[in-house]
CSV table of C-alpha atoms in Angstrom, one decimal:
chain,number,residue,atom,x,y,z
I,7,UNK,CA,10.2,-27.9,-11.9
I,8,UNK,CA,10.7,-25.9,-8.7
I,9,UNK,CA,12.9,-22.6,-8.9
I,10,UNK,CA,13.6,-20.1,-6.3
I,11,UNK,CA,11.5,-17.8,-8.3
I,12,UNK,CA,8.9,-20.2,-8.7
I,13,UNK,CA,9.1,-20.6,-4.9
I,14,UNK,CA,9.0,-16.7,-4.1
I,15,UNK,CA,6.1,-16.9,-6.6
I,16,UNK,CA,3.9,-19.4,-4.6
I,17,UNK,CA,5.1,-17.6,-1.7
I,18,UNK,CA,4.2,-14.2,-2.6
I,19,UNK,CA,0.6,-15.6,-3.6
I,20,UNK,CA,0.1,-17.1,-0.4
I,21,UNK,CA,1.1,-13.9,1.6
I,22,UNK,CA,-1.5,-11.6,-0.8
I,23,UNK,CA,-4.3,-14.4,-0.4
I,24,UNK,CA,-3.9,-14.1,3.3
I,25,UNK,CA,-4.2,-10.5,3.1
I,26,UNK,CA,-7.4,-10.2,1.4
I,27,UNK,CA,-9.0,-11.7,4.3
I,28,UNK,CA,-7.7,-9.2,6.6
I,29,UNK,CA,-8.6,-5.6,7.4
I,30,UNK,CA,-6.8,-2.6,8.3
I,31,UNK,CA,-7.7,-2.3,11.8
I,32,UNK,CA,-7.0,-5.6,12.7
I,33,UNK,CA,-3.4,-5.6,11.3
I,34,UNK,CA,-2.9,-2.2,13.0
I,35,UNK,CA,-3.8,-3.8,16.4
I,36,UNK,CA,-1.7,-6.9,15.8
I,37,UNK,CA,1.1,-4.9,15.7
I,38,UNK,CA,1.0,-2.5,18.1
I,39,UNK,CA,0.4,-5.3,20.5
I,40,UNK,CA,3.6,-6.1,18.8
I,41,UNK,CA,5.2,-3.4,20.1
I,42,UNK,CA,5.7,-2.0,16.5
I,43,UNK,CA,5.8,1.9,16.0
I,44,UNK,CA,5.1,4.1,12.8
I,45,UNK,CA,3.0,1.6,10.7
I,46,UNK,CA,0.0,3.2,9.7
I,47,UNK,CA,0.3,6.3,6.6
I,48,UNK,CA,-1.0,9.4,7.2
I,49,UNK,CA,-4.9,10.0,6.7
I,50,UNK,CA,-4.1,12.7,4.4
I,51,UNK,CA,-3.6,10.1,1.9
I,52,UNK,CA,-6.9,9.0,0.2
I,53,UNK,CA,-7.9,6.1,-2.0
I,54,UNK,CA,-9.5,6.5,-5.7
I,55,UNK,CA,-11.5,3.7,-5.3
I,56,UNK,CA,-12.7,3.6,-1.9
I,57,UNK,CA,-14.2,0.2,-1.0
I,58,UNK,CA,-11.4,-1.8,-2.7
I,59,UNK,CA,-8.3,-3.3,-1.1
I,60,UNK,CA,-4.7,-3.5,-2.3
I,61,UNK,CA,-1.9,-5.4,-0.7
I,62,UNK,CA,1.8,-6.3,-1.9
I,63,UNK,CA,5.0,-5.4,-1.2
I,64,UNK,CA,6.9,-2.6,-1.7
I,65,UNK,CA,8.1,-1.1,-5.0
I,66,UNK,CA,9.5,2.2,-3.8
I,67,UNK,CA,10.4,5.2,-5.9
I,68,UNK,CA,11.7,8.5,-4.7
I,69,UNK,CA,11.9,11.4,-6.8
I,70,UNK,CA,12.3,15.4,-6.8
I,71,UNK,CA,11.1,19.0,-8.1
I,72,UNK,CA,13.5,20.6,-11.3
I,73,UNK,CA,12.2,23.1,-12.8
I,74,UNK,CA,15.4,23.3,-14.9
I,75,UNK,CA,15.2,19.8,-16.8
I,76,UNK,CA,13.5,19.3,-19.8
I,77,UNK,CA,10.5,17.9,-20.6
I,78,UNK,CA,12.2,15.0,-22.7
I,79,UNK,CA,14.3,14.3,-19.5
I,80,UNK,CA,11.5,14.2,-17.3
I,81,UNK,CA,9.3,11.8,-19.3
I,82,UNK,CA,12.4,9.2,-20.0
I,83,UNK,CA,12.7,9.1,-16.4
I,84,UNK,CA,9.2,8.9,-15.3
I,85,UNK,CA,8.9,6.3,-18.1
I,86,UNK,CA,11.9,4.4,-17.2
I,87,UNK,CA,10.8,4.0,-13.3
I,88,UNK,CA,7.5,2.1,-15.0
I,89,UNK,CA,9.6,-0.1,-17.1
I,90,UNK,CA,11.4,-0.6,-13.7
I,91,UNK,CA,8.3,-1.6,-11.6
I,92,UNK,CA,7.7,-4.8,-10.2
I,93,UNK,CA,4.3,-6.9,-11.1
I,94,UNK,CA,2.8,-8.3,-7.4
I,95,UNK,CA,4.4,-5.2,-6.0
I,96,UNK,CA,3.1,-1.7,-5.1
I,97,UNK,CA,4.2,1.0,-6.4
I,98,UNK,CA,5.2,3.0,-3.5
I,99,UNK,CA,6.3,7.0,-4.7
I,100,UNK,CA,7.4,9.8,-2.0
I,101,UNK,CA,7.9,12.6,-5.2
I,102,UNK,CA,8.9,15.0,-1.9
I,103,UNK,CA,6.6,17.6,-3.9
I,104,UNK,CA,2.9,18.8,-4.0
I,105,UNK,CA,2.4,20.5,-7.0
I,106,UNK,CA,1.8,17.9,-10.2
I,107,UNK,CA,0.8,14.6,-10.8
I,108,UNK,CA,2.4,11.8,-10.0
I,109,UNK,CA,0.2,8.9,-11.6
I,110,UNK,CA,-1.9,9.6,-14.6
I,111,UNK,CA,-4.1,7.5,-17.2
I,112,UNK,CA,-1.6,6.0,-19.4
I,113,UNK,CA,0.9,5.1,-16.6
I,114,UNK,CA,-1.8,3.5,-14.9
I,115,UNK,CA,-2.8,1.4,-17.8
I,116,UNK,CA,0.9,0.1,-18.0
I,117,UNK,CA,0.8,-0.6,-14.3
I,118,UNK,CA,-2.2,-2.4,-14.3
I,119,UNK,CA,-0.5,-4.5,-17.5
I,120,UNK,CA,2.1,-5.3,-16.0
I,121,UNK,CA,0.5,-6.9,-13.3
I,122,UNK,CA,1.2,-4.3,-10.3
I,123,UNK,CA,-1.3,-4.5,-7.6
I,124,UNK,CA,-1.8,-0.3,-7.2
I,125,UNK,CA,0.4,2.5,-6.3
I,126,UNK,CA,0.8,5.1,-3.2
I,127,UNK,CA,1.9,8.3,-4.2
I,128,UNK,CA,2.4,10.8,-1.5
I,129,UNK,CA,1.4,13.6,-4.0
I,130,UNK,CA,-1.0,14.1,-6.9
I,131,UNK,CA,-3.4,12.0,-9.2
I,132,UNK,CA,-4.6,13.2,-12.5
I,133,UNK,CA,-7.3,10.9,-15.0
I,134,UNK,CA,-9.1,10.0,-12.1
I,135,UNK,CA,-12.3,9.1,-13.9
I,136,UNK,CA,-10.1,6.7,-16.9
I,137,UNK,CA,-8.4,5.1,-14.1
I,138,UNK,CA,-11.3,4.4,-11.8
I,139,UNK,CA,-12.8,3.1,-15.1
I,140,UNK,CA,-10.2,0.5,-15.7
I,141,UNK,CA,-10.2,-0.2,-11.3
I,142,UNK,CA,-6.6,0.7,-10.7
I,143,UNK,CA,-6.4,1.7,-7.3
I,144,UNK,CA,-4.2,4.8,-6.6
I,145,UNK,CA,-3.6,6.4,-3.2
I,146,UNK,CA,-3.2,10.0,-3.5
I,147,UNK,CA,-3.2,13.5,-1.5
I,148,UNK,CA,-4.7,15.9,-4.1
I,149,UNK,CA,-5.7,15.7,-7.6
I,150,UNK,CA,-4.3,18.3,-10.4
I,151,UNK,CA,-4.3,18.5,-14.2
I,152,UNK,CA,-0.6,19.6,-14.1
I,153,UNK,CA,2.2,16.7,-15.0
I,154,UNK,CA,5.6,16.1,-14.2
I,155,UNK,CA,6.5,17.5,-17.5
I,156,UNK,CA,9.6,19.4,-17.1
I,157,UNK,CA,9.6,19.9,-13.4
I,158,UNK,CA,10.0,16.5,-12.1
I,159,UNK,CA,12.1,13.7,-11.7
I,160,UNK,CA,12.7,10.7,-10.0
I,161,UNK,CA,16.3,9.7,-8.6
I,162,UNK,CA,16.1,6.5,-6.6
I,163,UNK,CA,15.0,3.3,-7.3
I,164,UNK,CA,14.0,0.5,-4.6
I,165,UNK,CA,15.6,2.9,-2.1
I,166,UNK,CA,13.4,3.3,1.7
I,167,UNK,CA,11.4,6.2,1.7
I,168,UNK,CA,9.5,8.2,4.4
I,169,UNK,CA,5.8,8.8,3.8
I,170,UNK,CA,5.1,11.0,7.2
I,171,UNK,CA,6.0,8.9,10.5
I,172,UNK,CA,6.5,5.5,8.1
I,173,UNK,CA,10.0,4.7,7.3
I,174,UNK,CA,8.6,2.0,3.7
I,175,UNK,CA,11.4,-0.2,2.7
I,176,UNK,CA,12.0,-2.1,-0.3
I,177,UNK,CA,9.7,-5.6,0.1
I,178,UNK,CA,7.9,-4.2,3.1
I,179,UNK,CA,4.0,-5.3,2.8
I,180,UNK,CA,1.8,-2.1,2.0
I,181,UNK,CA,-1.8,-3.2,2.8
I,182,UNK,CA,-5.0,-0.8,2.0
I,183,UNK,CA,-9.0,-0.5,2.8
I,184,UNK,CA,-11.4,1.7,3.3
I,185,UNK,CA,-9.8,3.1,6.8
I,186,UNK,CA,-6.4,3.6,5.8
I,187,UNK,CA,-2.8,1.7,4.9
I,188,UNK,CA,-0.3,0.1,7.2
I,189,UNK,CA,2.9,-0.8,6.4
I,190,UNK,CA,3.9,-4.6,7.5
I,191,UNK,CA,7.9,-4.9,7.9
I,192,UNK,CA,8.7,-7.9,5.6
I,193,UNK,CA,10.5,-9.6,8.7
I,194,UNK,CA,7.0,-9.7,10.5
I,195,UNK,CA,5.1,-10.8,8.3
I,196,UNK,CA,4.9,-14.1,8.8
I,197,UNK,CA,3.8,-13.3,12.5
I,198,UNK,CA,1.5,-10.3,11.8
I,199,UNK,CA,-0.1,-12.5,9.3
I,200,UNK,CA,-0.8,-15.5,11.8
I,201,UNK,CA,-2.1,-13.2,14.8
I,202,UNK,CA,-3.9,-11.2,13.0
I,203,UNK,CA,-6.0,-14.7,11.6
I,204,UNK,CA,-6.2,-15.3,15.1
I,205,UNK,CA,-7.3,-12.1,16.0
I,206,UNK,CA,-10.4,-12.0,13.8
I,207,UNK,CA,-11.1,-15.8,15.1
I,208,UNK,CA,-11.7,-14.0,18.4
I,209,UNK,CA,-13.9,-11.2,16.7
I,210,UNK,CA,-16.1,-13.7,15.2
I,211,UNK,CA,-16.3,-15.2,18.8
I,212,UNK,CA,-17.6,-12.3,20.3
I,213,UNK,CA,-19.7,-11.2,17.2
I,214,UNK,CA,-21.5,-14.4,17.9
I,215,UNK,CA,-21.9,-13.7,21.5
I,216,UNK,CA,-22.8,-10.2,20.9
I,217,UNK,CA,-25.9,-11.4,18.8
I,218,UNK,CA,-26.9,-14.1,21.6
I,219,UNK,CA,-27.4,-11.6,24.1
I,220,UNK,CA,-23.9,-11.9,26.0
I,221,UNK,CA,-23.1,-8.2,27.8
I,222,UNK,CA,-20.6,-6.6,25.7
I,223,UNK,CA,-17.7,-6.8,28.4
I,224,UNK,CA,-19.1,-10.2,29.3
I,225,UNK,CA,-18.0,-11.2,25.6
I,226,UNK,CA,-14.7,-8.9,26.1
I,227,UNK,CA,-13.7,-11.3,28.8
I,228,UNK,CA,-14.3,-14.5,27.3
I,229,UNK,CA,-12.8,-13.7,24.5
I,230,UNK,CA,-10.3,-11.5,25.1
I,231,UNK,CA,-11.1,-9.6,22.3
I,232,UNK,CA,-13.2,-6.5,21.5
């Protein structure tokens, strides 16, 4: 029996299979020829596990330094956010801090459980080598021992949040490879999605005529594509 859920489901499924057949690069030229602005994350940010993708929309978390709370405080909230996240979604966190950790082993592991497809965390990692062994993909800025342990908290939930230039809102489609992540604004998708497929059509097109011989601009204006 169909359900809206169900539906969203199916839906949802459809978008991330779609995905996996793209690339960064070829989103990020879709929609600047879209006339989209400040879509792609800063290269600061680095992925643990380089040659992997991750796509899915947007599970955003925003959070802040306190030195003054205490340690129990900080680990009900840090725990409650991950009984709060989304499976299908990625965990998107802008901690507005750049001293501790912001994902670790064991929140991983319950991430991965849950069935969320990888996190973005403007800030630190820590258990690199345990979460690369169980393939959880975490986009990071540094990496640090140090916890959030009595220094930090998060305060909103599915709120927008600002990771340099991007403006990520909830349900927006993060998308990650080797060369960097892009956000897709859920109302484009659908579009973004279907020129993109029609953009790597054309590369394929002039792949082909690259390997026959054809002059590289030749192929550029045949195709339209380069």
């Amino acid at each position: 029996m169909s359900t809206p859920e169900k539906d969203m489901e199916r839906q949802q499924a459809a978008y991330l299979d779609r995905l996996a057949k793209c690339h960064s690069a070829i989103l990020h030229d879709v929609m600047r020829a879209e006339g989209l602005r400040n879509f792609t994350l800063p290269s600061t940010l680095r992925p643990l596990i380089p040659g992997q993708k991750m796509a899915g929309p947007a599970f955003t978390v925003a959070g802040r330094v306190d030195p003054s709370a205490f340690g129990h405080e900080t680990l009900l909230g840090w725990t409650g956010m991950l009984s709060k996240a989304k499976p299908g979604h990625v965990l998107v966190i802008q901690p507005n801090d750049s001293t501790v950790a912001h994902m670790g082993e064991l929140s991983a592991e319950t991430l991965k459980y849950k069935g969320v497809c990888g996190v973005i965390a403007d800030g630190g990692i820590r258990d690199s080598q345990s979460i690369l062994d169980i393939g959880f993909q975490v986009w990071h800025r540094y990496h640090t021992p140090r916890d959030v342990v009595g220094y930090w908290l998060p305060y909103g939930i599915d709120v927008p949040v600002t990771i340099g230039e991007v403006r990520i809102f909830p349900g927006d489609y993060l998308f990650g490879d080797r060369d960097g992540v892009v956000r897709i604004p859920r109302a484009n998708l659908d579009r973004v999605l279907l020129l993109a497929e029609e953009a790597m059509g054309k590369e394929n097109l002039v792949r082909t005529a690259i390997l026959e011989g054809v002059d590289p601009q030749e192929a550029y204006l045949r195709h339209g594509k380069f």
